[in-house]
């Protein structure tokens, strides 16, 4: 009992320390940009007028605002590409710590942008925060998945989604007009991202590195054993050490994969296809873009203007609640069921939302039905896609391919988020009541793929998952090379 309590305490501290400066930052910076929308647009127009003597045309203000929003996912794309090399060269824990350099720089740019009369500083700060989020969103689930025991791996990895949702809610609350959402203090709102960064810098150095990184990448058996004993709260970790050594043996002589090599290896066909389809669907389903443009979406749905900021907080609270539920049930229900069920429910609610928008002028209660559909859509997203998608790269790929898989996953997610983020204002303007129809189609595809092609990984070791996927890939080939599952690797250097 005492060992279990120690294990739970150390694992909980790792989850909190990695999450507060990791996916919490992603959710926080995704949502806080919504509150000062009008203030930043006015600041942009005033700055331009002070420089040139003429105001910016409305369409140019919209374009600059779209860039400010969309530079965050563009930075995330850069961060995702940096994450793989950083995870291998610096390790999982040190990469998360070094990543806070981007946070500190961005906070300074945000804080002094108004005094400097430069909306370009906001754009650069958003880009740097995106880089930080791109790095942490890839390395945090990798770090947690490699540190957790197999029976808790799914639940622990799901905490990345919980911290994302918590960040979204906190960003929405802090962005209220009564707090930091007013016209005079919005630079402080943007700069408040510094607080989670400092909390991570203070707490994470006290915790152990990923045991798998220490053993497989660094070849340091003693450090791995010490980290594993601290994580499990017991001296007897023989069985788990044997499992990791077997995983080591399965990768003998192979260096870390480059991202493009994943697409060339026929033995990874099913894993790569699942990663590409479901990572793209995660952002193309439109959920994260709703947070950045929540005010506009609720206004389109007919919600009274004075109630919009409180409705926005409800969206983040829905996802936070749903991810907690998903974290509790994932090891009982499984990854495949949660993904398929989440996308199916999103399809249903997006359909009802579209119908409600079309009929909002015919019935006085239709705007409230539309608002309820947005909440239900986000709840469905939180139950499945929000957290389960982030686990795929950890569980479907072995130690040599995992950093490259996260680079591919992150690049796809951030590219899609950038495209949807910069295009959503124009989609809303052109499609009007049918703005959710493209997202609806993506949800249908996500549900079908998860139900038919995604293998279940619940309760299996990394080695068992790897061997099962190898058999599935071989069954897709007429002839294919067999590989030994017992080889010893010394390093996974890029």
Tab-separated table of N, CA and C in Angstrom, residues 51-142:
chain	number	residue	atom	x	y	z
A	51	UNK	N	0.963	55.506	-37.970
A	51	UNK	CA	2.146	55.405	-38.825
A	51	UNK	C	1.941	56.060	-40.185
A	52	UNK	N	0.749	55.853	-40.750
A	52	UNK	CA	0.529	56.276	-42.141
A	52	UNK	C	-0.443	57.440	-42.284
A	53	UNK	N	-1.208	57.712	-41.228
A	53	UNK	CA	-2.210	58.768	-41.307
A	53	UNK	C	-3.528	58.293	-41.881
A	54	UNK	N	-3.613	57.018	-42.268
A	54	UNK	CA	-4.849	56.478	-42.828
A	54	UNK	C	-5.216	55.183	-42.105
A	55	UNK	N	-6.520	54.956	-41.890
A	55	UNK	CA	-6.931	53.705	-41.235
A	55	UNK	C	-6.810	52.523	-42.196
A	56	UNK	N	-6.693	51.345	-41.611
A	56	UNK	CA	-6.659	50.123	-42.419
A	56	UNK	C	-8.068	49.799	-42.921
A	57	UNK	N	-8.211	49.371	-44.169
A	57	UNK	CA	-9.523	48.886	-44.634
A	57	UNK	C	-9.983	47.694	-43.788
A	58	UNK	N	-11.288	47.506	-43.720
A	58	UNK	CA	-11.849	46.453	-42.872
A	58	UNK	C	-11.314	45.071	-43.241
A	59	UNK	N	-11.180	44.813	-44.552
A	59	UNK	CA	-10.721	43.485	-44.952
A	59	UNK	C	-9.257	43.262	-44.559
A	60	UNK	N	-8.466	44.335	-44.489
A	60	UNK	CA	-7.073	44.200	-44.064
A	60	UNK	C	-6.977	43.977	-42.550
A	61	UNK	N	-7.875	44.625	-41.802
A	61	UNK	CA	-7.922	44.381	-40.356
A	61	UNK	C	-8.249	42.916	-40.091
A	62	UNK	N	-9.226	42.386	-40.860
A	62	UNK	CA	-9.592	40.980	-40.722
A	62	UNK	C	-8.425	40.067	-41.084
A	63	UNK	N	-7.679	40.445	-42.118
A	63	UNK	CA	-6.539	39.636	-42.534
A	63	UNK	C	-5.439	39.629	-41.464
A	64	UNK	N	-5.136	40.817	-40.899
A	64	UNK	CA	-4.110	40.897	-39.851
A	64	UNK	C	-4.544	40.086	-38.635
A	65	UNK	N	-5.826	40.198	-38.285
A	65	UNK	CA	-6.329	39.436	-37.144
A	65	UNK	C	-6.243	37.925	-37.405
A	66	UNK	N	-6.586	37.502	-38.603
A	66	UNK	CA	-6.484	36.084	-38.946
A	66	UNK	C	-5.042	35.606	-38.852
A	67	UNK	N	-4.096	36.464	-39.233
A	67	UNK	CA	-2.676	36.098	-39.133
A	67	UNK	C	-2.240	35.976	-37.678
A	68	UNK	N	-2.712	36.911	-36.830
A	68	UNK	CA	-2.365	36.842	-35.412
A	68	UNK	C	-2.848	35.526	-34.805
A	69	UNK	N	-4.075	35.133	-35.157
A	69	UNK	CA	-4.619	33.868	-34.667
A	69	UNK	C	-3.855	32.684	-35.254
A	70	UNK	N	-3.562	32.744	-36.544
A	70	UNK	CA	-3.040	31.581	-37.254
A	70	UNK	C	-1.529	31.435	-37.162
A	71	UNK	N	-0.815	32.468	-36.706
A	71	UNK	CA	0.622	32.304	-36.500
A	71	UNK	C	0.908	31.361	-35.334
A	72	UNK	N	-0.053	31.199	-34.446
A	72	UNK	CA	0.104	30.253	-33.343
A	72	UNK	C	0.238	28.818	-33.873
A	73	UNK	N	-0.677	28.323	-34.710
A	73	UNK	CA	-0.467	26.982	-35.271
A	73	UNK	C	0.714	26.892	-36.217
A	74	UNK	N	1.062	27.994	-36.892
A	74	UNK	CA	2.247	27.959	-37.750
A	74	UNK	C	3.505	27.754	-36.904
A	75	UNK	N	3.575	28.440	-35.763
A	75	UNK	CA	4.667	28.206	-34.831
A	75	UNK	C	4.627	26.793	-34.288
A	76	UNK	N	3.419	26.281	-34.068
A	76	UNK	CA	3.282	24.907	-33.605
A	76	UNK	C	3.870	23.915	-34.582
A	77	UNK	N	3.720	24.186	-35.865
A	77	UNK	CA	4.316	23.327	-36.898
A	77	UNK	C	5.836	23.320	-36.774
A	78	UNK	N	6.416	24.493	-36.580
A	78	UNK	CA	7.875	24.582	-36.398
A	78	UNK	C	8.293	23.822	-35.142
A	79	UNK	N	7.528	24.009	-34.052
A	79	UNK	CA	7.837	23.324	-32.808
A	79	UNK	C	7.732	21.811	-32.933
A	80	UNK	N	6.743	21.342	-33.695
A	80	UNK	CA	6.585	19.900	-33.885
A	80	UNK	C	7.787	19.310	-34.613
A	81	UNK	N	8.346	20.063	-35.556
A	81	UNK	CA	9.516	19.585	-36.291
A	81	UNK	C	10.777	19.623	-35.423
A	82	UNK	N	10.808	20.534	-34.448
A	82	UNK	CA	11.939	20.596	-33.526
A	82	UNK	C	11.858	19.529	-32.440
A	83	UNK	N	10.647	19.065	-32.148
A	83	UNK	CA	10.440	18.198	-30.999
A	83	UNK	C	11.198	16.878	-31.098
A	84	UNK	N	11.219	16.268	-32.281
A	84	UNK	CA	11.895	14.989	-32.439
A	84	UNK	C	13.379	15.053	-32.120
A	85	UNK	N	14.141	15.930	-32.792
A	85	UNK	CA	15.557	16.059	-32.447
A	85	UNK	C	15.800	16.459	-30.996
A	86	UNK	N	14.962	17.345	-30.451
A	86	UNK	CA	15.133	17.753	-29.055
A	86	UNK	C	14.920	16.577	-28.117
A	87	UNK	N	13.893	15.763	-28.384
A	87	UNK	CA	13.602	14.629	-27.510
A	87	UNK	C	14.749	13.637	-27.478
A	88	UNK	N	15.470	13.502	-28.595
A	88	UNK	CA	16.575	12.548	-28.666
A	88	UNK	C	17.860	13.144	-28.113
A	89	UNK	N	18.159	14.374	-28.473
A	89	UNK	CA	19.425	14.987	-28.054
A	89	UNK	C	19.413	15.428	-26.592
A	90	UNK	N	18.294	16.007	-26.138
A	90	UNK	CA	18.218	16.565	-24.786
A	90	UNK	C	17.500	15.655	-23.801
A	91	UNK	N	16.709	14.740	-24.307
A	91	UNK	CA	15.860	13.939	-23.434
A	91	UNK	C	14.488	14.572	-23.296
A	92	UNK	N	13.546	13.806	-22.755
A	92	UNK	CA	12.157	14.286	-22.660
A	92	UNK	C	12.033	15.428	-21.646
A	93	UNK	N	12.589	15.234	-20.459
A	93	UNK	CA	12.428	16.230	-19.392
A	93	UNK	C	13.174	17.520	-19.715
A	94	UNK	N	14.422	17.411	-20.132
A	94	UNK	CA	15.201	18.614	-20.406
A	94	UNK	C	14.619	19.399	-21.577
A	95	UNK	N	14.037	18.705	-22.550
A	95	UNK	CA	13.408	19.404	-23.680
A	95	UNK	C	12.252	20.281	-23.211
A	96	UNK	N	11.443	19.751	-22.282
A	96	UNK	CA	10.328	20.545	-21.749
A	96	UNK	C	10.834	21.771	-20.996
A	97	UNK	N	11.962	21.637	-20.302
A	97	UNK	CA	12.519	22.774	-19.571
A	97	UNK	C	13.084	23.824	-20.520
A	98	UNK	N	13.882	23.402	-21.494
A	98	UNK	CA	14.472	24.334	-22.468
A	98	UNK	C	13.384	25.042	-23.273
A	99	UNK	N	12.276	24.359	-23.475
A	99	UNK	CA	11.170	24.901	-24.262
A	99	UNK	C	10.618	26.206	-23.686
A	100	UNK	N	10.821	26.442	-22.393
A	100	UNK	CA	10.288	27.649	-21.760
A	100	UNK	C	11.021	28.924	-22.183
A	101	UNK	N	12.136	28.787	-22.891
A	101	UNK	CA	12.802	29.973	-23.462
A	101	UNK	C	11.844	30.708	-24.392
A	102	UNK	N	11.100	29.953	-25.193
A	102	UNK	CA	10.131	30.563	-26.109
A	102	UNK	C	9.022	31.266	-25.346
A	103	UNK	N	8.609	30.689	-24.213
A	103	UNK	CA	7.525	31.264	-23.420
A	103	UNK	C	7.947	32.606	-22.827
A	104	UNK	N	9.134	32.656	-22.243
A	104	UNK	CA	9.615	33.893	-21.630
A	104	UNK	C	9.749	35.001	-22.669
A	105	UNK	N	10.306	34.673	-23.828
A	105	UNK	CA	10.471	35.670	-24.895
A	105	UNK	C	9.125	36.185	-25.379
A	106	UNK	N	8.185	35.271	-25.585
A	106	UNK	CA	6.856	35.667	-26.058
A	106	UNK	C	6.138	36.543	-25.046
A	107	UNK	N	6.247	36.207	-23.762
A	107	UNK	CA	5.586	37.009	-22.722
A	107	UNK	C	6.114	38.436	-22.706
A	108	UNK	N	7.415	38.600	-22.905
A	108	UNK	CA	7.994	39.945	-22.952
A	108	UNK	C	7.481	40.715	-24.164
A	109	UNK	N	7.364	40.065	-25.300
A	109	UNK	CA	6.846	40.726	-26.505
A	109	UNK	C	5.400	41.165	-26.293
A	110	UNK	N	4.583	40.285	-25.716
A	110	UNK	CA	3.184	40.633	-25.460
A	110	UNK	C	3.082	41.815	-24.494
A	111	UNK	N	3.846	41.750	-23.415
A	111	UNK	CA	3.731	42.750	-22.367
A	111	UNK	C	4.084	44.152	-22.807
A	112	UNK	N	5.049	44.281	-23.742
A	112	UNK	CA	5.507	45.608	-24.164
A	112	UNK	C	4.974	46.026	-25.531
A	113	UNK	N	4.106	45.212	-26.132
A	113	UNK	CA	3.629	45.513	-27.492
A	113	UNK	C	2.820	46.805	-27.552
A	114	UNK	N	1.977	47.043	-26.558
A	114	UNK	CA	1.122	48.236	-26.592
A	114	UNK	C	1.954	49.500	-26.417
A	115	UNK	N	2.892	49.476	-25.467
A	115	UNK	CA	3.741	50.652	-25.260
A	115	UNK	C	4.621	50.922	-26.477
A	116	UNK	N	5.063	49.866	-27.123
A	116	UNK	CA	5.916	50.023	-28.300
A	116	UNK	C	5.122	50.389	-29.546
A	117	UNK	N	3.793	50.287	-29.476
A	117	UNK	CA	2.962	50.591	-30.634
A	117	UNK	C	3.244	49.656	-31.796
A	118	UNK	N	3.333	48.361	-31.505
A	118	UNK	CA	3.708	47.387	-32.533
A	118	UNK	C	2.819	46.152	-32.452
A	119	UNK	N	1.920	46.020	-33.425
A	119	UNK	CA	1.139	44.787	-33.490
A	119	UNK	C	1.996	43.637	-34.032
A	120	UNK	N	3.135	43.992	-34.656
A	120	UNK	CA	4.057	42.942	-35.121
A	120	UNK	C	4.649	42.158	-33.951
A	121	UNK	N	4.801	42.821	-32.787
A	121	UNK	CA	5.303	42.120	-31.602
A	121	UNK	C	4.297	41.063	-31.137
A	122	UNK	N	3.012	41.355	-31.275
A	122	UNK	CA	1.986	40.368	-30.940
A	122	UNK	C	2.086	39.178	-31.881
A	123	UNK	N	2.281	39.466	-33.170
A	123	UNK	CA	2.383	38.391	-34.153
A	123	UNK	C	3.590	37.501	-33.864
A	124	UNK	N	4.724	38.111	-33.548
A	124	UNK	CA	5.926	37.335	-33.255
A	124	UNK	C	5.758	36.536	-31.962
A	125	UNK	N	5.115	37.154	-30.962
A	125	UNK	CA	4.860	36.447	-29.712
A	125	UNK	C	3.962	35.243	-29.916
A	126	UNK	N	2.934	35.405	-30.750
A	126	UNK	CA	2.057	34.267	-31.043
A	126	UNK	C	2.819	33.155	-31.757
A	127	UNK	N	3.718	33.531	-32.646
A	127	UNK	CA	4.525	32.534	-33.346
A	127	UNK	C	5.394	31.745	-32.355
A	128	UNK	N	6.033	32.467	-31.429
A	128	UNK	CA	6.907	31.805	-30.450
A	128	UNK	C	6.106	30.925	-29.485
A	129	UNK	N	4.929	31.381	-29.085
A	129	UNK	CA	4.095	30.540	-28.227
A	129	UNK	C	3.639	29.293	-28.969
A	130	UNK	N	3.448	29.430	-30.269
A	130	UNK	CA	3.119	28.258	-31.081
A	130	UNK	C	4.268	27.264	-31.119
A	131	UNK	N	5.500	27.785	-31.264
A	131	UNK	CA	6.676	26.904	-31.250
A	131	UNK	C	6.736	26.146	-29.924
A	132	UNK	N	6.530	26.861	-28.830
A	132	UNK	CA	6.543	26.234	-27.506
A	132	UNK	C	5.469	25.154	-27.394
A	133	UNK	N	4.275	25.474	-27.855
A	133	UNK	CA	3.179	24.496	-27.784
A	133	UNK	C	3.464	23.292	-28.676
A	134	UNK	N	4.060	23.525	-29.845
A	134	UNK	CA	4.374	22.419	-30.746
A	134	UNK	C	5.376	21.450	-30.143
A	135	UNK	N	6.370	21.993	-29.457
A	135	UNK	CA	7.365	21.134	-28.791
A	135	UNK	C	6.722	20.354	-27.645
A	136	UNK	N	6.006	21.069	-26.775
A	136	UNK	CA	5.467	20.418	-25.572
A	136	UNK	C	4.367	19.425	-25.900
A	137	UNK	N	3.541	19.694	-26.893
A	137	UNK	CA	2.454	18.779	-27.225
A	137	UNK	C	2.976	17.459	-27.775
A	138	UNK	N	4.171	17.451	-28.337
A	138	UNK	CA	4.764	16.209	-28.807
A	138	UNK	C	5.538	15.494	-27.707
A	139	UNK	N	6.288	16.246	-26.910
A	139	UNK	CA	7.183	15.618	-25.946
A	139	UNK	C	6.453	15.228	-24.663
A	140	UNK	N	5.460	16.016	-24.250
A	140	UNK	CA	4.754	15.701	-23.008
A	140	UNK	C	4.098	14.321	-23.032
A	141	UNK	N	3.261	13.964	-24.046
A	141	UNK	CA	2.689	12.609	-24.038
A	141	UNK	C	3.736	11.515	-24.206
A	142	UNK	N	4.835	11.830	-24.904
A	142	UNK	CA	5.932	10.875	-25.036
A	142	UNK	C	6.556	10.605	-23.669
